[in-house]
Coordinates of C-alpha atoms and ligand atoms in Angstrom, one line a residue:
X1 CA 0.0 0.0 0.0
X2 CA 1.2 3.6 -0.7
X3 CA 2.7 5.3 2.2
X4 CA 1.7 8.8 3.4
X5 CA 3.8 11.6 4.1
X6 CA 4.6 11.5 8.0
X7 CA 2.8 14.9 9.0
X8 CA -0.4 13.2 7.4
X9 CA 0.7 10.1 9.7
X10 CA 0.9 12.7 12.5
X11 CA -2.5 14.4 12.0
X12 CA -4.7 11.9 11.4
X13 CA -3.5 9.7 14.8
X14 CA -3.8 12.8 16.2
X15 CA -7.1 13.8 15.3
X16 CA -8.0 9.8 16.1
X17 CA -8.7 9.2 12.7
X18 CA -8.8 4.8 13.0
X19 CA -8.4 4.2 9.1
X20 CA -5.2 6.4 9.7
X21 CA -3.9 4.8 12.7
X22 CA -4.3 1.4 11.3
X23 CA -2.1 2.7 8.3
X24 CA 0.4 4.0 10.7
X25 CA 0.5 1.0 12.6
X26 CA 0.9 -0.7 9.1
X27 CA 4.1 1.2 9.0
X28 CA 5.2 0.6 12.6
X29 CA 5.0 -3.4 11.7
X30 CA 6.1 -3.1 8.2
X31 CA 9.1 -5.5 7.3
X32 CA 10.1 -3.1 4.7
X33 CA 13.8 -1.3 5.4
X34 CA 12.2 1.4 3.1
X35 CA 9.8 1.6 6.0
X36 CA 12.1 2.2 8.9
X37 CA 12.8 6.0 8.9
X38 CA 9.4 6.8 8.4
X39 CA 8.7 4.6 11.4
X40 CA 11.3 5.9 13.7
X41 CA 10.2 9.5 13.0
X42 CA 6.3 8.8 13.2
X43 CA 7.2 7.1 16.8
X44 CA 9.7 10.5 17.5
X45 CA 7.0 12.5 17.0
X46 CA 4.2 10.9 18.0
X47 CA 6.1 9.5 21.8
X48 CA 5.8 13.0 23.8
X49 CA 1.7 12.2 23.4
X50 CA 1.6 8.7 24.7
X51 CA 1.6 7.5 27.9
X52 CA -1.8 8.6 29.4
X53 CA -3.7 5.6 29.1
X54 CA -4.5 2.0 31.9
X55 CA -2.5 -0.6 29.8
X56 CA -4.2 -4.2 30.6
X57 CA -3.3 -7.7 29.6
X58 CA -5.5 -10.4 29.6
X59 CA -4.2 -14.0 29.0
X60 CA -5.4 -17.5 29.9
X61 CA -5.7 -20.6 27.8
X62 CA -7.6 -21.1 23.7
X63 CA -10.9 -21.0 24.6
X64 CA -11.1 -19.7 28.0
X65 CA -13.0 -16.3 26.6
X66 CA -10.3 -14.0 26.0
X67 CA -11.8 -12.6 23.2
X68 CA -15.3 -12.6 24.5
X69 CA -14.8 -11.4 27.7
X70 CA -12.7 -8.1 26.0
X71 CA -15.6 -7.7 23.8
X72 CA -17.8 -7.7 27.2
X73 CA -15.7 -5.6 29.2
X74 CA -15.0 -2.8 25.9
X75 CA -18.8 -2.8 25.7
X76 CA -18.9 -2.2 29.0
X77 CA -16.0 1.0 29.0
X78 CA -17.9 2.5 26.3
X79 CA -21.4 1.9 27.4
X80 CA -21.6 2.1 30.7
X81 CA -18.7 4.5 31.5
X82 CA -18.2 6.2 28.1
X83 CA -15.1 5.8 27.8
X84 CA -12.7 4.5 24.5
X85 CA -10.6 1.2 24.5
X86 CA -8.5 0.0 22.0
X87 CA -7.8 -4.1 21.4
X88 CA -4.4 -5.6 20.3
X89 CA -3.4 -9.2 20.6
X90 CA 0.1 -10.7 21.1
X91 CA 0.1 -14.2 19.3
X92 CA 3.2 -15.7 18.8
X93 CA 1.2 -19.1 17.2
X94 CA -0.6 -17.1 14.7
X95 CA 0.8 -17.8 11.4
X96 CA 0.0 -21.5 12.6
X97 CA -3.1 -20.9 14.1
X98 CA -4.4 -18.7 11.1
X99 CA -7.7 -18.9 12.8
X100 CA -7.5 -16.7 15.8
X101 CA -7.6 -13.3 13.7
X102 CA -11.2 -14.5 12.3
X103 CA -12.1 -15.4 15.5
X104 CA -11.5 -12.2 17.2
X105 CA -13.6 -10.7 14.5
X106 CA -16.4 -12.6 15.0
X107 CA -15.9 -12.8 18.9
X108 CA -15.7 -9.1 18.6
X109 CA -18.5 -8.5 17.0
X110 CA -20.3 -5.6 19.5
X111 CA -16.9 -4.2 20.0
X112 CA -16.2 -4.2 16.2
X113 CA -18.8 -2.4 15.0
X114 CA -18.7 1.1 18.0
X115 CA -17.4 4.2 17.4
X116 CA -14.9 4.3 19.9
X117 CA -13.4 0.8 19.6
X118 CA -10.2 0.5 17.6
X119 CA -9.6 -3.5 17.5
X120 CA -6.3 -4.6 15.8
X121 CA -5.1 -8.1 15.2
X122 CA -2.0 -9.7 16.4
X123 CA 0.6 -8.8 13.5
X124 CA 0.8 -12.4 11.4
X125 CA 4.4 -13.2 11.2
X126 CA 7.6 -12.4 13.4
X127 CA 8.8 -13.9 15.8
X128 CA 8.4 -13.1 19.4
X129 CA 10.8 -10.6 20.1
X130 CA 9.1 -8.5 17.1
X131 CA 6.1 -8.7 17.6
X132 CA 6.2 -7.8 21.3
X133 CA 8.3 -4.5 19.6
X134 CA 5.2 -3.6 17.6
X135 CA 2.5 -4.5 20.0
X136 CA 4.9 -2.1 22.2
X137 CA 4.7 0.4 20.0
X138 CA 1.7 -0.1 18.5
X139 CA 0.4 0.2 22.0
X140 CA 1.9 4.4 22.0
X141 CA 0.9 5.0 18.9
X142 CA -3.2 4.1 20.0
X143 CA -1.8 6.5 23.3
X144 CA -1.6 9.2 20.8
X145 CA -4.9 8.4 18.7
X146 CA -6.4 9.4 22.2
X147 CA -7.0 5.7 23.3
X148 CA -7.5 5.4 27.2
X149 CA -7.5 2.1 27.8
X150 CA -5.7 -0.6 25.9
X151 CA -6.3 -4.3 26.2
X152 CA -3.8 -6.6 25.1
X153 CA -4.9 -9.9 24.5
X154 CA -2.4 -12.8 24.6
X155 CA -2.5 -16.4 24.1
X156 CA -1.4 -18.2 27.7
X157 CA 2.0 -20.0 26.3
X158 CA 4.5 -19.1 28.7
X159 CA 6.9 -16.7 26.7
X160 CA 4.5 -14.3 25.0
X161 CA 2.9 -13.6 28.7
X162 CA 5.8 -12.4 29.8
X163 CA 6.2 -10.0 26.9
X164 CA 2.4 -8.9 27.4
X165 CA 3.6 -8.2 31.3
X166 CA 6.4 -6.2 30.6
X167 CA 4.4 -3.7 28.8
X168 CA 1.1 -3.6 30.6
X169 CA 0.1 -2.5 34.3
X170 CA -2.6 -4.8 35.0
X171 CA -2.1 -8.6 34.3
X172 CA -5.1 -10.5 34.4
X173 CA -5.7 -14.4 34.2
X174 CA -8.8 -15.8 33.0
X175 CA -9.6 -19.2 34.1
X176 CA -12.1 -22.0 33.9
X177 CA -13.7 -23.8 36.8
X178 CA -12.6 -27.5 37.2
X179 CA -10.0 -27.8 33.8
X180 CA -6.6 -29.3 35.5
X181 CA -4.0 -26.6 36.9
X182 CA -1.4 -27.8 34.8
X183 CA -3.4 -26.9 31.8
X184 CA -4.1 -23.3 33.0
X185 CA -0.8 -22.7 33.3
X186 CA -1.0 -22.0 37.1
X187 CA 2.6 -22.0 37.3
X188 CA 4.8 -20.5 39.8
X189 CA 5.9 -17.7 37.3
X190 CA 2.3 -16.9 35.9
X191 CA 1.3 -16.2 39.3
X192 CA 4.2 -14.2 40.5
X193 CA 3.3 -11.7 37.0
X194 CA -0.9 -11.6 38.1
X195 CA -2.6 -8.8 39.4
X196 CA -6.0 -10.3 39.0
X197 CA -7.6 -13.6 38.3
X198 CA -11.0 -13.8 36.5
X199 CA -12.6 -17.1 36.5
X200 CA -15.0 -17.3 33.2
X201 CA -18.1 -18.7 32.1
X202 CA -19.3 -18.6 35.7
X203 CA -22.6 -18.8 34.2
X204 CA -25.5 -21.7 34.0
X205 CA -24.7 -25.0 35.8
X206 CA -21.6 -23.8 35.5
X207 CA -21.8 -20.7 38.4
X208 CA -21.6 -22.9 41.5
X209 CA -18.4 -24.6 40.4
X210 CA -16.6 -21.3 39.7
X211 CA -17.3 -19.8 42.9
X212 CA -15.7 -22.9 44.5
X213 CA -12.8 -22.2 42.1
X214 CA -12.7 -18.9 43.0
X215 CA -12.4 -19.5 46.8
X216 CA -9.7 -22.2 46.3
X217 CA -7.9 -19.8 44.2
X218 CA -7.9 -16.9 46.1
X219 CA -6.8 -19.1 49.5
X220 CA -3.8 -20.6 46.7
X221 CA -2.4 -16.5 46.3
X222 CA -2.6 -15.9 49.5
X223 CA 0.5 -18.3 50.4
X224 CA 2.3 -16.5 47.8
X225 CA 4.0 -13.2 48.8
X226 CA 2.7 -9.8 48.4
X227 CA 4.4 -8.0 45.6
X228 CA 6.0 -5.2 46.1
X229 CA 3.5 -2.7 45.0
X230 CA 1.6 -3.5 47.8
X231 CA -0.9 -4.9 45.4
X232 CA -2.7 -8.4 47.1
X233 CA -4.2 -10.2 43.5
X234 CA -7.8 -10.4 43.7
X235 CA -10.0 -13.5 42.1
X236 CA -13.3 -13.1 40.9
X237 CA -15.9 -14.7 38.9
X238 CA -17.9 -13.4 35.7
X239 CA -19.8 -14.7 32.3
X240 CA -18.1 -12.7 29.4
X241 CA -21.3 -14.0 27.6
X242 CA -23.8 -12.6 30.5
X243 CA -21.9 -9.6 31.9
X244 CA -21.9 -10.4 35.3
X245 CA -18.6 -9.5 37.1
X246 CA -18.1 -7.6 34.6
X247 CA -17.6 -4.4 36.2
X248 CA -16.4 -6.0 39.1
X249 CA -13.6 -6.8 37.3
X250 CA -12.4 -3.2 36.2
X251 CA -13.1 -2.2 39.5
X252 CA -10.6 -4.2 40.9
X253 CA -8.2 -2.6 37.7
X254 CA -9.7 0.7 38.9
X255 CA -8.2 0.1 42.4
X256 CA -5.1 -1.2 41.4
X257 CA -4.4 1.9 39.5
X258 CA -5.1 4.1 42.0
X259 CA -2.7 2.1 44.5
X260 CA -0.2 2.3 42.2
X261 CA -0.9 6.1 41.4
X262 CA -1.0 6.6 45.0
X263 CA 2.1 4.9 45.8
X264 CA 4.6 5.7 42.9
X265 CA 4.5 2.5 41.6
X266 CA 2.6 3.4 38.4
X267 CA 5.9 5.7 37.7
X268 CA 8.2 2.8 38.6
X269 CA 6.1 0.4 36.2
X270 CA 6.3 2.8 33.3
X271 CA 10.4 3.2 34.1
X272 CA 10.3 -0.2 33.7
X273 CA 8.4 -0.5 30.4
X274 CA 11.0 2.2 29.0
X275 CA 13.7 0.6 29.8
X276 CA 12.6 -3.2 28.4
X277 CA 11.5 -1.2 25.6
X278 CA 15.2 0.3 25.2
X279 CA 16.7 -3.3 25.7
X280 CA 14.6 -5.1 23.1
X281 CA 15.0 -2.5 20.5
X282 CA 18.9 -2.8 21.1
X283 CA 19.1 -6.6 21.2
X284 CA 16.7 -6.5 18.2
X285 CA 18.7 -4.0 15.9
X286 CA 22.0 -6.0 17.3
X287 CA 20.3 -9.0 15.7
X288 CA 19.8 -7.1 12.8
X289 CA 23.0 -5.9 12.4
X290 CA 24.7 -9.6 12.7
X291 CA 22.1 -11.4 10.0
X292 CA 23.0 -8.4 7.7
X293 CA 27.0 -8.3 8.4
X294 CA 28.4 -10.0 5.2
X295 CA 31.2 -11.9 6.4
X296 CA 28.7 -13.6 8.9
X297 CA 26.6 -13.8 5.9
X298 CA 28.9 -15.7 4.0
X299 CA 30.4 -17.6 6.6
X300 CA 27.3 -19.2 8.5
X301 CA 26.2 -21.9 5.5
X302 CA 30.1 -23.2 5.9
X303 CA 29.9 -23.1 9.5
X304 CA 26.4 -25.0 10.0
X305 CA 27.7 -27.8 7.7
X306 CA 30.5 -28.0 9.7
X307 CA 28.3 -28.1 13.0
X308 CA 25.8 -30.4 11.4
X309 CA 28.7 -32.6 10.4
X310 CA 30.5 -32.8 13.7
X311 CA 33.7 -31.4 12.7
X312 CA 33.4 -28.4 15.0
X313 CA 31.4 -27.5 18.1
X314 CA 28.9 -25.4 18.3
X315 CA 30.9 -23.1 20.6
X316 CA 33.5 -22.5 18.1
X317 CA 31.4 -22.1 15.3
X318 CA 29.5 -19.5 17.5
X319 CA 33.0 -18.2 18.3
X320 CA 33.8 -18.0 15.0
X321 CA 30.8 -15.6 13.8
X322 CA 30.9 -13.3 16.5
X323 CA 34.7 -12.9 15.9
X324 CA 34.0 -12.0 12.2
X325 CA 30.9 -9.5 12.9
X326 CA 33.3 -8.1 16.2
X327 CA 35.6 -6.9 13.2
X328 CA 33.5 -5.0 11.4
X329 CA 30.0 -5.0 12.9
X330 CA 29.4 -2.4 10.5
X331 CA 29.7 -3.6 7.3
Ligands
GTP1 N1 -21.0 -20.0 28.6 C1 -20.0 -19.2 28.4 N2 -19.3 -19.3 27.2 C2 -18.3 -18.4 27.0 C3 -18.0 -17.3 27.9 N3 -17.0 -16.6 27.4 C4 -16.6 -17.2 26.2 N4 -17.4 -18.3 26.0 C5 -17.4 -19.2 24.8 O1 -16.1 -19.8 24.8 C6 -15.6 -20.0 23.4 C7 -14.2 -19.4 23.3 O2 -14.3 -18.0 23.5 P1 -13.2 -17.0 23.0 O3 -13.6 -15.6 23.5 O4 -13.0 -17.1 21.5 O5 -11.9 -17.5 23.7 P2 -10.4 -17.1 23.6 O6 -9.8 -17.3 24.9 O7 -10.3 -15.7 23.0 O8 -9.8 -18.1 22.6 P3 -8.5 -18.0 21.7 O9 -8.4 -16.6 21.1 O10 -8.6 -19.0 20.6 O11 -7.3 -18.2 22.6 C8 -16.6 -19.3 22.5 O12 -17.5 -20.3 22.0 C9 -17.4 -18.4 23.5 O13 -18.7 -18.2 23.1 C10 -18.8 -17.2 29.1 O14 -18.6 -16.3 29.9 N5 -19.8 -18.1 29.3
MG2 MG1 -9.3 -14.9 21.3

C-alpha cells in the first residue's frame, strides 16, 4: 500500500482518525527497510503524546474467553462508563493458528462495530521478540490516537505472557472452573506476574463450580508473597457472555491503578516499560546488524555444515561468527 507523508501520519492519529492509525501502525509493523525512517520518525513525533492511558493484559488458555470477555468488558467501558478502549493481541502461534484473527472478528462483534473501539489483530508473522516491539509500540501510537485504555490480549503460552507483562500495568488471568492446573498454566511464574484472576463462564450449571474455584484460588495467592507494590491479586468470577462480574472486574483494575498512582509505583512500572522497551529494541537491531554483516553472511552456510557434520562444536562455530561481525559489525 502507498505510504503517506509522516505529517499526514501525525495528524490523522492525532485527530483519532482509526483508518489512519491502522495505516500507521501498518508502517510501525512493516518488514520493509524502506519503511524504517518513516517509522522511527512517526514514533519521535508521535512518543511525547503517549503514555496517558491504563495498559491491561488479559491471557489465559484457547478457549477460555479472551476474546469474549474483551468484547464484554469494551462494551462495558464504552457503554456504561463512556469511555474509548483500543484491542491488540500478542500471538506468537498465529501464522500457525491462522484462525484466531477470524475469531477475534467474530468474537468481537459488538466491539467491532462502536465508534470508539479501535480492535487490531495480532501482527501475522515475526517472531516473538518483534512482535512484542510492535504491539509495544503499537500500543503508543493508539496513546496518541487518544485511546484510554488498551487491552492486550495474549494467548497463555509461557513466553509471550511475559512479553504482554512487561508492557502492561494490569495482568489478568482468565480461568475456567474445574479444567486441570497444569493446563491453566497455574505456574509459579504466571502467578508471580498476576494482578488479577477472573474465573469465566461462571454462568448456568456452571456458576456454582466457579465460585468454588474462585475461593480455592484466592486461598492458593494468598500463600504467595505480596508484591512489592503493595498490590494483594484479587479473584473473581464473571460470564463474558452474561456480563456479570463484569464491572467487578475493572473495579478491581480501577483500584489497582489508583494504588499504584497513590504509591509511585505506576511511575516505577512505566520506568520499567522504557527501559525493556530500550533493551529489546537494542538486542533487536544487534540482531539485525549480525544477520546483515556479510562476512557472517557468508560464513554461516560453511559453519552449520560443519556443526551439522560434527567437525566443530557449536561453541566454536559460534565463536567464529561473532569474531568475524566483532571486526567489522558495520559492514
Ligand atoms: N458459557 C460461556 N461461554 C463463553 C463465555 N466466554 C466465552 N465463551 C465461549 O467460549 C468460546 C471461546 O471464546 P473466545 O472468546 O474465543 O476464547 P479465547 O480465549 O479468546 O480463545 P483464543 O483466542 O482461541 O485463545 C466461545 O464459544 C465463546 O462463546 C462465558 O462467559 N460463558
Ligand atoms: Mg481470542
Amino acid at each position: 500500500m502507498r505510504r503517506l507523508p509522516l505529517d499526514r501520519y501525525i495528524d490523522g492519529v492525532l485527530g483519532g482518525d482509526r483508518v489512519v492509525l491502522a495505516r500507521a501502525i501498518t508502517v510501525i509493523e512493516s518488514n520493509l527497510p524502506s519503511d524504517g525512517e518513516l517509522a522511527a520518525r512517526l514514533l519521535d513525533t508521535l512518543l511525547p503524546h503517549t503514555g496517558r492511558s491504563l495498559r491491561a493484559g488479559i491471557t489465559g488458555i484457547p478457549g477460555v474467553g479472551k476474546s469474549t470477555f474483551i468484547d464484554a468488558l469494551g462494551m462495558h467501558l464504552i457503554r456504561g462508563r463512556g469511555e474509548n478502549v483500543a484491542v491488540l493481541s500478542v500471538d506468537p502461534s498465529s501464522p500457525i493458528s491462522g484462525g484466531s484473527i477470524l475469531g477475534d472478528k467474530t468474537r468481537m462483534e459488538r466491539l467491532a462495530v462502536e465508534e470508539r473501539a479501535f480492535i487490531r489483530p495480532s501482527p501475522s508473522q515475526g517472531h516473538l521478540g518483534g512482535v512484542a516491539r510492535r504491539t509495544r509500540e503499537t500500543i503508543l501510537l493508539c496513546e496518541a490516537a487518544g485511546y484510554r485504555n488498551i487491552l492486550v490480549e495474549t494467548v497463555g503460552v509461557g513466553q509471550s505472557e511475559t512479553a504482554v507483562r512487561s508492557m502492561t500495568d494490569f495482568f489478568l488471568l482468565l480461568m475456567l472452573a474445574g479444567a486441570g492446573d497444569e493446563l491453566q498454566g497455574m505456574k509459579r511464574g504466571i502467578i508471580e506476574m498476576l494482578d488479577g484472576m477472573a474465573i469465566n463462564k461462571a454462568d448456568g450449571d456452571n456458576k456454582p463450580k466457579a465460585e468454588r474455584a474462585r475461593i480455592e484460588y484466592a486461598s492458593a495467592l494468598h500463600l504467595f508473597p505480596a508484591s512489592a507494590d503493595g498490590w494483594m491479586p484479587r479473584v473473581l468470577t464473571c460470564s463474558s457472555i452474561g456480563g456479570e462480574g463484569i464491572p467487578e472486574i475493572w473495579q478491581m483494575v480501577l483500584a489497582h491503578r489508583e494504588l499504584l498512582e497513590g504509591n509511585g509505583w505506576l511511575a516505577r512500572v512505566r520506568n520499567r516499560q522504557a527501559l525493556e522497551w530500550m533493551n529489546e529494541l537494542t538486542m533487536l537491531g544487534l540482531e539485525e546488524l549480525f544477520r546483515r554483516n556479510r562476512a557472517v553472511a557468508e560464513r554461516l552456510p560453511v559453519l552449520r555444515e560443519e556443526v551439522r557434520q560434527e567437525r566443530m562444536t557449536p561453541f566454536a562455530a559460534s565463536r567464529e561468527l561473532l569474531g568475524l561481525f566483532h571486526r567489522q559489525p558495520g559492514k
